[in-house]
């Protein structure tokens, strides 16, 4: 398998066909099953959803999905953990230290009417944009934080491309990356790389595996529903 990086600019790179067709097919049942997703706190209109693949789903008394915890029942996923599997390949092309995980992230396709009905006004107000001008799935943001430099790189691994829109766009650069199934994209965690995900135009949602590389693997924070 050719894992050669193609640089789009000095820092942004892609590896096409990082996943095999067999691996892409393996993800399809997980993607298409509507169960066991949760809506992230960053969703501007309840459209950003995650799913944990390697733990048996648990729900609290209110029907909310419980985040994985030390007592969670683990599902062994050989496609990730086998020699030469997804984890090994990610670690071979990413800087240290990648935190292994099996979490899917989806940007759900919604009609304009559904977007309007599901708007999180507090999130939209924090962006300072009009509710009538929603052309994004995730708003402009920069992973760089000089006051808390805890991670040094991030990535997105696209699992499908049967949709329109959903491009990865950079604010200060003439770069727009159209998702392609199996493509891995390295996103710099540096000042000047403000980016967003454009609005998904359907007919299907945009699915990825995403993650970060941390400066100190011993201090990687544990994600909870309050911050993810």
JSON list of N, CA, C and O in Angstrom, two decimals, residues 23 56 70-71 73 88 94 123 138 159 177 183 212:
[
{"chain": "A", "resi": 23, "resn": "UNK", "atom": "N", "xyz": [-11.88, -2.31, 3.54]},
{"chain": "A", "resi": 23, "resn": "UNK", "atom": "CA", "xyz": [-12.04, -1.57, 4.79]},
{"chain": "A", "resi": 23, "resn": "UNK", "atom": "C", "xyz": [-13.21, -0.59, 4.70]},
{"chain": "A", "resi": 23, "resn": "UNK", "atom": "O", "xyz": [-13.99, -0.46, 5.65]},
{"chain": "A", "resi": 56, "resn": "UNK", "atom": "N", "xyz": [-19.49, -1.80, 23.90]},
{"chain": "A", "resi": 56, "resn": "UNK", "atom": "CA", "xyz": [-20.91, -2.13, 23.88]},
{"chain": "A", "resi": 56, "resn": "UNK", "atom": "C", "xyz": [-21.69, -0.90, 24.35]},
{"chain": "A", "resi": 56, "resn": "UNK", "atom": "O", "xyz": [-21.42, -0.36, 25.42]},
{"chain": "A", "resi": 70, "resn": "UNK", "atom": "N", "xyz": [-13.99, 3.05, 32.18]},
{"chain": "A", "resi": 70, "resn": "UNK", "atom": "CA", "xyz": [-13.17, 1.87, 32.49]},
{"chain": "A", "resi": 70, "resn": "UNK", "atom": "C", "xyz": [-13.95, 0.57, 32.60]},
{"chain": "A", "resi": 70, "resn": "UNK", "atom": "O", "xyz": [-13.39, -0.51, 32.39]},
{"chain": "A", "resi": 71, "resn": "UNK", "atom": "N", "xyz": [-15.24, 0.65, 32.94]},
{"chain": "A", "resi": 71, "resn": "UNK", "atom": "CA", "xyz": [-16.05, -0.56, 33.06]},
{"chain": "A", "resi": 71, "resn": "UNK", "atom": "C", "xyz": [-16.75, -0.98, 31.78]},
{"chain": "A", "resi": 71, "resn": "UNK", "atom": "O", "xyz": [-17.47, -1.98, 31.77]},
{"chain": "A", "resi": 73, "resn": "UNK", "atom": "N", "xyz": [-17.67, -2.63, 28.26]},
{"chain": "A", "resi": 73, "resn": "UNK", "atom": "CA", "xyz": [-17.33, -3.90, 27.62]},
{"chain": "A", "resi": 73, "resn": "UNK", "atom": "C", "xyz": [-16.72, -3.60, 26.25]},
{"chain": "A", "resi": 73, "resn": "UNK", "atom": "O", "xyz": [-17.33, -2.94, 25.42]},
{"chain": "A", "resi": 88, "resn": "UNK", "atom": "N", "xyz": [-1.86, 0.94, 12.93]},
{"chain": "A", "resi": 88, "resn": "UNK", "atom": "CA", "xyz": [-0.45, 0.90, 12.54]},
{"chain": "A", "resi": 88, "resn": "UNK", "atom": "C", "xyz": [-0.17, 1.88, 11.40]},
{"chain": "A", "resi": 88, "resn": "UNK", "atom": "O", "xyz": [0.86, 2.57, 11.40]},
{"chain": "A", "resi": 94, "resn": "UNK", "atom": "N", "xyz": [1.55, 9.77, 10.92]},
{"chain": "A", "resi": 94, "resn": "UNK", "atom": "CA", "xyz": [1.25, 10.89, 11.79]},
{"chain": "A", "resi": 94, "resn": "UNK", "atom": "C", "xyz": [2.42, 11.17, 12.73]},
{"chain": "A", "resi": 94, "resn": "UNK", "atom": "O", "xyz": [3.19, 10.28, 13.05]},
{"chain": "A", "resi": 123, "resn": "UNK", "atom": "N", "xyz": [-25.24, 28.49, 20.13]},
{"chain": "A", "resi": 123, "resn": "UNK", "atom": "CA", "xyz": [-24.06, 28.23, 19.32]},
{"chain": "A", "resi": 123, "resn": "UNK", "atom": "C", "xyz": [-24.00, 29.20, 18.15]},
{"chain": "A", "resi": 123, "resn": "UNK", "atom": "O", "xyz": [-22.95, 29.81, 17.87]},
{"chain": "A", "resi": 138, "resn": "UNK", "atom": "N", "xyz": [-19.71, 22.70, 10.14]},
{"chain": "A", "resi": 138, "resn": "UNK", "atom": "CA", "xyz": [-18.94, 23.12, 11.31]},
{"chain": "A", "resi": 138, "resn": "UNK", "atom": "C", "xyz": [-18.34, 24.48, 10.98]},
{"chain": "A", "resi": 138, "resn": "UNK", "atom": "O", "xyz": [-17.76, 24.67, 9.92]},
{"chain": "A", "resi": 159, "resn": "UNK", "atom": "N", "xyz": [-14.75, 8.34, 5.03]},
{"chain": "A", "resi": 159, "resn": "UNK", "atom": "CA", "xyz": [-15.28, 6.99, 4.88]},
{"chain": "A", "resi": 159, "resn": "UNK", "atom": "C", "xyz": [-16.30, 6.86, 3.76]},
{"chain": "A", "resi": 159, "resn": "UNK", "atom": "O", "xyz": [-16.69, 5.75, 3.40]},
{"chain": "A", "resi": 177, "resn": "UNK", "atom": "N", "xyz": [-10.83, 21.16, 0.09]},
{"chain": "A", "resi": 177, "resn": "UNK", "atom": "CA", "xyz": [-10.60, 19.74, -0.14]},
{"chain": "A", "resi": 177, "resn": "UNK", "atom": "C", "xyz": [-11.94, 19.01, -0.20]},
{"chain": "A", "resi": 177, "resn": "UNK", "atom": "O", "xyz": [-12.70, 19.01, 0.77]},
{"chain": "A", "resi": 183, "resn": "UNK", "atom": "N", "xyz": [-9.66, 8.67, 1.72]},
{"chain": "A", "resi": 183, "resn": "UNK", "atom": "CA", "xyz": [-8.61, 9.69, 1.77]},
{"chain": "A", "resi": 183, "resn": "UNK", "atom": "C", "xyz": [-8.34, 10.12, 3.21]},
{"chain": "A", "resi": 183, "resn": "UNK", "atom": "O", "xyz": [-9.26, 10.34, 4.00]},
{"chain": "A", "resi": 212, "resn": "UNK", "atom": "N", "xyz": [-6.48, 13.24, 16.92]},
{"chain": "A", "resi": 212, "resn": "UNK", "atom": "CA", "xyz": [-5.41, 14.19, 17.19]},
{"chain": "A", "resi": 212, "resn": "UNK", "atom": "C", "xyz": [-4.14, 13.46, 17.60]},
{"chain": "A", "resi": 212, "resn": "UNK", "atom": "O", "xyz": [-4.17, 12.30, 18.03]}
]
